Amino acid sequence: MLSLSSSKRGHHGGGRSIFVTVGTTKFDSLISTVSSSQFLSQISKPECGAYVCIAVQYGRGAVTPFVSDNTSTSGVEQISDDQQHDSSDDNARLVEGVSCSSYRFKPTLRQDMEAADLIISHAGAGSIMEGLELCCAANGGRIKGGDATASGDVSQKRRKKLVVVTNAALMNAHQSELADALEARGHLFVVNDPSELLKEETLRQIEKFDQIPFEGGDGGADFAALVDNHFGFEP
C-alpha cells in the first residue's frame, strides 16, 4: 500500500489525498463506488479537489478495491516498485492517473486519517468522532484541555474535511440521524447514498464545503454529550 503516513504526506509532489474507511464493518456499495474509474476520474479534476492519491480501508467487505474483478480496467496500470516507496500492498496501482491502494485492517487508522486531506467514512460513531477531532486539529481549531495544533489561516478549499456516507442497508437509523445532526451544525458533510459520490456536482459541493471545527475533547465526553442530547438521553 502506498503509505499515507504523516512523514510521507506530499510525496506525490504535494498533491492531495483521500482516505476511505468502513471500520470493522462492510460497506461494499461505498467501496465499489470509490474504487470505480468514474469516481477516480472525477476526483482528479481541479474543481473536484485535484486529488492524486486514495487509500481505502475496506474491512470485512466482499469487494476488493482496484482489482479487475470489481472495477473497469480502463486507464489502469500497475505501479512500479519505485513508485510504491514503502508500500506493502500488492494491489497498489494507478487508475485514471490517481495512485490507489487498499487494505482490510490495521491496528490503528489514525496515521492514515491524519495524513488525508479528505476523509470519507461510514457513519459509525467512533469513526466520526476521530474524524472530527483530526479535522479540528488540522484546521486550527482548539481541542478542549489542549493546545491548538495548527496556526494561521487555513484556506477553505485546503481545509481537512470529513464526509460521512450513510448506509441505507442498515436496519438501525441512529447512525444516519447522528450524522445528519452533525451536518446541521456544519461539522461534516453527509452523503446519503454512495452513488451520489459519482456525481460531479456532489464532489464540487464537498470541495466548497467550509467545515466548522467540532472543538470537543475530554476523552470524547463532549461528543458523548452531543449524542445524548440528540437522542434525548438523560445526563
GROMACS .gro file of C-alpha atoms in nm:
model
  235
    1MET     CA    1   0.000   0.000   0.000
    2LEU     CA    2   0.119   0.349  -0.076
    3SER     CA    3   0.195   0.498   0.262
    4LEU     CA    4  -0.019   0.788   0.377
    5SER     CA    5   0.172   0.833   0.699
    6SER     CA    6   0.244   1.191   0.802
    7SER     CA    7   0.610   1.155   0.713
    8LYS     CA    8   0.518   1.064   0.357
    9ARG     CA    9   0.250   1.324   0.301
   10GLY     CA   10   0.327   1.522  -0.008
   11HIS     CA   11   0.547   1.260  -0.173
   12HIS     CA   12   0.319   1.287  -0.474
   13GLY     CA   13   0.455   1.633  -0.546
   14GLY     CA   14   0.242   1.799  -0.279
   15GLY     CA   15  -0.078   1.652  -0.420
   16ARG     CA   16  -0.389   1.597  -0.213
   17SER     CA   17  -0.507   1.262  -0.078
   18ILE     CA   18  -0.827   1.083   0.023
   19PHE     CA   19  -0.870   0.815   0.288
   20VAL     CA   20  -1.182   0.597   0.288
   21THR     CA   21  -1.275   0.388   0.592
   22VAL     CA   22  -1.556   0.148   0.682
   23GLY     CA   23  -1.412   0.049   1.020
   24THR     CA   24  -1.467  -0.311   1.125
   25THR     CA   25  -1.785  -0.346   0.918
   26LYS     CA   26  -1.851  -0.387   0.546
   27PHE     CA   27  -1.997  -0.134   0.308
   28ASP     CA   28  -1.950  -0.284  -0.037
   29SER     CA   29  -2.151  -0.024  -0.228
   30LEU     CA   30  -1.925   0.252  -0.094
   31ILE     CA   31  -1.609   0.055  -0.173
   32SER     CA   32  -1.731  -0.019  -0.526
   33THR     CA   33  -1.803   0.349  -0.579
   34VAL     CA   34  -1.472   0.492  -0.457
   35SER     CA   35  -1.271   0.231  -0.649
   36SER     CA   36  -1.453   0.290  -0.978
   37SER     CA   37  -1.285   0.460  -1.271
   38GLN     CA   38  -1.574   0.706  -1.286
   39PHE     CA   39  -1.514   0.830  -0.933
   40LEU     CA   40  -1.137   0.840  -0.971
   41SER     CA   41  -1.150   1.037  -1.294
   42GLN     CA   42  -1.376   1.292  -1.125
   43ILE     CA   43  -1.166   1.349  -0.811
   44SER     CA   44  -0.858   1.434  -1.016
   45LYS     CA   45  -1.033   1.738  -1.165
   46PRO     CA   46  -0.930   2.073  -1.009
   47GLU     CA   47  -1.290   2.170  -0.938
   48CYS     CA   48  -1.341   1.841  -0.752
   49GLY     CA   49  -1.028   1.864  -0.539
   50ALA     CA   50  -0.742   1.765  -0.772
   51TYR     CA   51  -0.669   1.455  -0.564
   52VAL     CA   52  -0.376   1.241  -0.670
   53CYS     CA   53  -0.384   0.964  -0.409
   54ILE     CA   54  -0.652   0.749  -0.244
   55ALA     CA   55  -0.624   0.475   0.018
   56VAL     CA   56  -0.921   0.255   0.106
   57GLN     CA   57  -0.973   0.055   0.425
   58TYR     CA   58  -1.243  -0.193   0.328
   59GLY     CA   59  -1.293  -0.402   0.641
   60ARG     CA   60  -1.494  -0.723   0.609
   61GLY     CA   61  -1.632  -0.643   0.266
   62ALA     CA   62  -1.656  -0.882  -0.025
   63VAL     CA   63  -1.538  -0.616  -0.271
   64THR     CA   64  -1.162  -0.574  -0.302
   65PRO     CA   65  -1.083  -0.225  -0.432
   66PHE     CA   66  -0.889  -0.158  -0.750
   67VAL     CA   67  -0.885  -0.510  -0.893
   68SER     CA   68  -1.016  -0.607  -1.234
   69ASP     CA   69  -1.299  -0.820  -1.092
   70ASN     CA   70  -1.457  -0.516  -0.925
   71THR     CA   71  -1.372  -0.214  -1.139
   72SER     CA   72  -1.311  -0.133  -1.500
   73THR     CA   73  -0.952  -0.183  -1.610
   74SER     CA   74  -0.974   0.113  -1.844
   75GLY     CA   75  -0.699   0.358  -1.759
   76VAL     CA   76  -0.543   0.118  -1.504
   77GLU     CA   77  -0.173   0.037  -1.485
   78GLN     CA   78   0.036  -0.137  -1.220
   79ILE     CA   79   0.256   0.091  -1.007
   80SER     CA   80   0.626   0.022  -1.036
   81ASP     CA   81   0.845  -0.079  -0.741
   82ASP     CA   82   0.998   0.270  -0.736
   83GLN     CA   83   0.655   0.432  -0.723
   84GLN     CA   84   0.541   0.215  -0.436
   85HIS     CA   85   0.801   0.361  -0.197
   86ASP     CA   86   0.748   0.165   0.127
   87SER     CA   87   0.429   0.003   0.000
   88SER     CA   88   0.340  -0.345   0.117
   89ASP     CA   89   0.005  -0.378  -0.059
   90ASP     CA   90   0.014  -0.592  -0.371
   91ASN     CA   91  -0.273  -0.416  -0.546
   92ALA     CA   92  -0.122  -0.065  -0.546
   93ARG     CA   93  -0.183   0.081  -0.889
   94LEU     CA   94  -0.266   0.387  -1.094
   95VAL     CA   95  -0.627   0.431  -1.201
   96GLU     CA   96  -0.717   0.733  -1.413
   97GLY     CA   97  -0.388   0.889  -1.302
   98VAL     CA   98  -0.469   0.852  -0.930
   99SER     CA   99  -0.242   0.643  -0.703
  100CYS     CA  100  -0.468   0.383  -0.540
  101SER     CA  101  -0.411   0.140  -0.254
  102SER     CA  102  -0.615  -0.059  -0.007
  103TYR     CA  103  -0.613  -0.288   0.295
  104ARG     CA  104  -0.867  -0.457   0.521
  105PHE     CA  105  -0.745  -0.371   0.871
  106LYS     CA  106  -0.460  -0.209   1.062
  107PRO     CA  107  -0.403  -0.186   1.438
  108THR     CA  108  -0.480   0.185   1.404
  109LEU     CA  109  -0.613   0.401   1.121
  110ARG     CA  110  -0.508   0.727   1.285
  111GLN     CA  111  -0.195   0.790   1.077
  112ASP     CA  112  -0.385   0.743   0.751
  113MET     CA  113  -0.668   0.963   0.874
  114GLU     CA  114  -0.422   1.231   0.986
  115ALA     CA  115  -0.242   1.233   0.652
  116ALA     CA  116  -0.551   1.260   0.431
  117ASP     CA  117  -0.692   1.591   0.311
  118LEU     CA  118  -1.036   1.434   0.277
  119ILE     CA  119  -1.173   1.153   0.496
  120ILE     CA  120  -1.467   0.958   0.357
  121SER     CA  121  -1.614   0.747   0.636
  122HIS     CA  122  -1.903   0.520   0.717
  123ALA     CA  123  -2.141   0.656   0.980
  124GLY     CA  124  -2.002   0.471   1.281
  125ALA     CA  125  -1.985   0.695   1.589
  126GLY     CA  126  -1.622   0.604   1.665
  127SER     CA  127  -1.502   0.687   1.314
  128ILE     CA  128  -1.698   1.012   1.314
  129MET     CA  129  -1.555   1.118   1.650
  130GLU     CA  130  -1.197   1.053   1.540
  131GLY     CA  131  -1.251   1.226   1.207
  132LEU     CA  132  -1.397   1.535   1.375
  133GLU     CA  133  -1.106   1.552   1.618
  134LEU     CA  134  -0.844   1.528   1.344
  135CYS     CA  135  -1.020   1.783   1.122
  136CYS     CA  136  -1.037   2.025   1.415
  137ALA     CA  137  -0.666   1.985   1.484
  138ALA     CA  138  -0.563   2.018   1.118
  139ASN     CA  139  -0.781   2.325   1.058
  140GLY     CA  140  -0.651   2.524   1.352
  141GLY     CA  141  -0.931   2.456   1.598
  142ARG     CA  142  -0.871   2.421   1.968
  143ILE     CA  143  -0.946   2.094   2.144
  144LYS     CA  144  -1.063   2.149   2.499
  145GLY     CA  145  -0.797   2.064   2.752
  146GLY     CA  146  -0.521   2.103   2.493
  147ASP     CA  147  -0.344   2.349   2.268
  148ALA     CA  148  -0.434   2.448   1.918
  149THR     CA  149  -0.237   2.224   1.688
  150ALA     CA  150  -0.236   2.446   1.383
  151SER     CA  151  -0.193   2.818   1.342
  152GLY     CA  152  -0.272   3.084   1.086
  153ASP     CA  153  -0.547   3.094   0.829
  154VAL     CA  154  -0.635   2.772   0.652
  155SER     CA  155  -0.771   2.812   0.300
  156GLN     CA  156  -1.133   2.698   0.278
  157LYS     CA  157  -1.051   2.468  -0.013
  158ARG     CA  158  -0.746   2.333   0.166
  159ARG     CA  159  -0.923   2.256   0.493
  160LYS     CA  160  -0.923   1.895   0.605
  161LYS     CA  161  -1.277   1.767   0.558
  162LEU     CA  162  -1.491   1.479   0.679
  163VAL     CA  163  -1.755   1.325   0.453
  164VAL     CA  164  -1.984   1.067   0.612
  165VAL     CA  165  -2.169   0.822   0.388
  166THR     CA  166  -2.476   0.664   0.544
  167ASN     CA  167  -2.571   0.304   0.475
  168ALA     CA  168  -2.939   0.260   0.389
  169ALA     CA  169  -2.898  -0.118   0.416
  170LEU     CA  170  -2.861  -0.096   0.793
  171MET     CA  171  -3.175  -0.151   0.997
  172ASN     CA  172  -3.063   0.091   1.268
  173ALA     CA  173  -3.121   0.454   1.166
  174HIS     CA  174  -2.938   0.604   1.465
  175GLN     CA  175  -2.610   0.640   1.273
  176SER     CA  176  -2.766   0.843   0.995
  177GLU     CA  177  -2.956   1.055   1.247
  178LEU     CA  178  -2.633   1.139   1.428
  179ALA     CA  179  -2.457   1.223   1.101
  180ASP     CA  180  -2.746   1.447   0.996
  181ALA     CA  181  -2.739   1.626   1.333
  182LEU     CA  182  -2.367   1.696   1.297
  183GLU     CA  183  -2.413   1.811   0.939
  184ALA     CA  184  -2.681   2.056   1.054
  185ARG     CA  185  -2.416   2.209   1.281
  186GLY     CA  186  -2.169   2.233   0.992
  187HIS     CA  187  -1.923   1.981   1.135
  188LEU     CA  188  -1.929   1.734   0.846
  189PHE     CA  189  -2.076   1.669   0.503
  190VAL     CA  190  -2.331   1.386   0.466
  191VAL     CA  191  -2.382   1.175   0.155
  192ASN     CA  192  -2.696   0.962   0.182
  193ASP     CA  193  -2.605   0.709  -0.087
  194PRO     CA  194  -2.261   0.612  -0.225
  195SER     CA  195  -2.384   0.668  -0.581
  196GLU     CA  196  -2.404   1.041  -0.503
  197LEU     CA  197  -2.023   1.044  -0.498
  198LEU     CA  198  -2.024   0.965  -0.870
  199LYS     CA  199  -2.188   1.299  -0.944
  200GLU     CA  200  -1.956   1.587  -1.023
  201GLU     CA  201  -2.197   1.826  -0.851
  202THR     CA  202  -2.161   1.638  -0.521
  203LEU     CA  203  -1.781   1.647  -0.544
  204ARG     CA  204  -1.792   2.018  -0.623
  205GLN     CA  205  -2.010   2.075  -0.315
  206ILE     CA  206  -1.764   1.883  -0.098
  207GLU     CA  207  -1.479   2.093  -0.236
  208LYS     CA  208  -1.667   2.414  -0.148
  209PHE     CA  209  -1.779   2.288   0.193
  210ASP     CA  210  -1.639   2.508   0.474
  211GLN     CA  211  -1.631   2.268   0.767
  212ILE     CA  212  -1.680   2.411   1.116
  213PRO     CA  213  -1.439   2.254   1.367
  214PHE     CA  214  -1.601   2.043   1.636
  215GLU     CA  215  -1.397   2.163   1.933
  216GLY     CA  216  -1.467   1.871   2.160
  217GLY     CA  217  -1.232   1.696   2.395
  218ASP     CA  218  -1.230   1.547   2.745
  219GLY     CA  219  -1.176   1.196   2.611
  220GLY     CA  220  -1.486   1.215   2.394
  221ALA     CA  221  -1.715   1.344   2.670
  222ASP     CA  222  -1.831   1.637   2.457
  223PHE     CA  223  -1.913   1.407   2.168
  224ALA     CA  224  -2.098   1.172   2.402
  225ALA     CA  225  -2.295   1.468   2.540
  226LEU     CA  226  -2.392   1.569   2.187
  227VAL     CA  227  -2.511   1.213   2.117
  228ASP     CA  228  -2.710   1.202   2.441
  229ASN     CA  229  -2.864   1.539   2.371
  230HIS     CA  230  -2.962   1.445   2.017
  231PHE     CA  231  -3.133   1.124   2.122
  232GLY     CA  232  -3.289   1.272   2.436
  233PHE     CA  233  -3.097   1.066   2.691
  234GLU     CA  234  -3.087   1.195   3.045
  235PRO     CA  235  -2.740   1.310   3.168
   0.00000   0.00000   0.00000
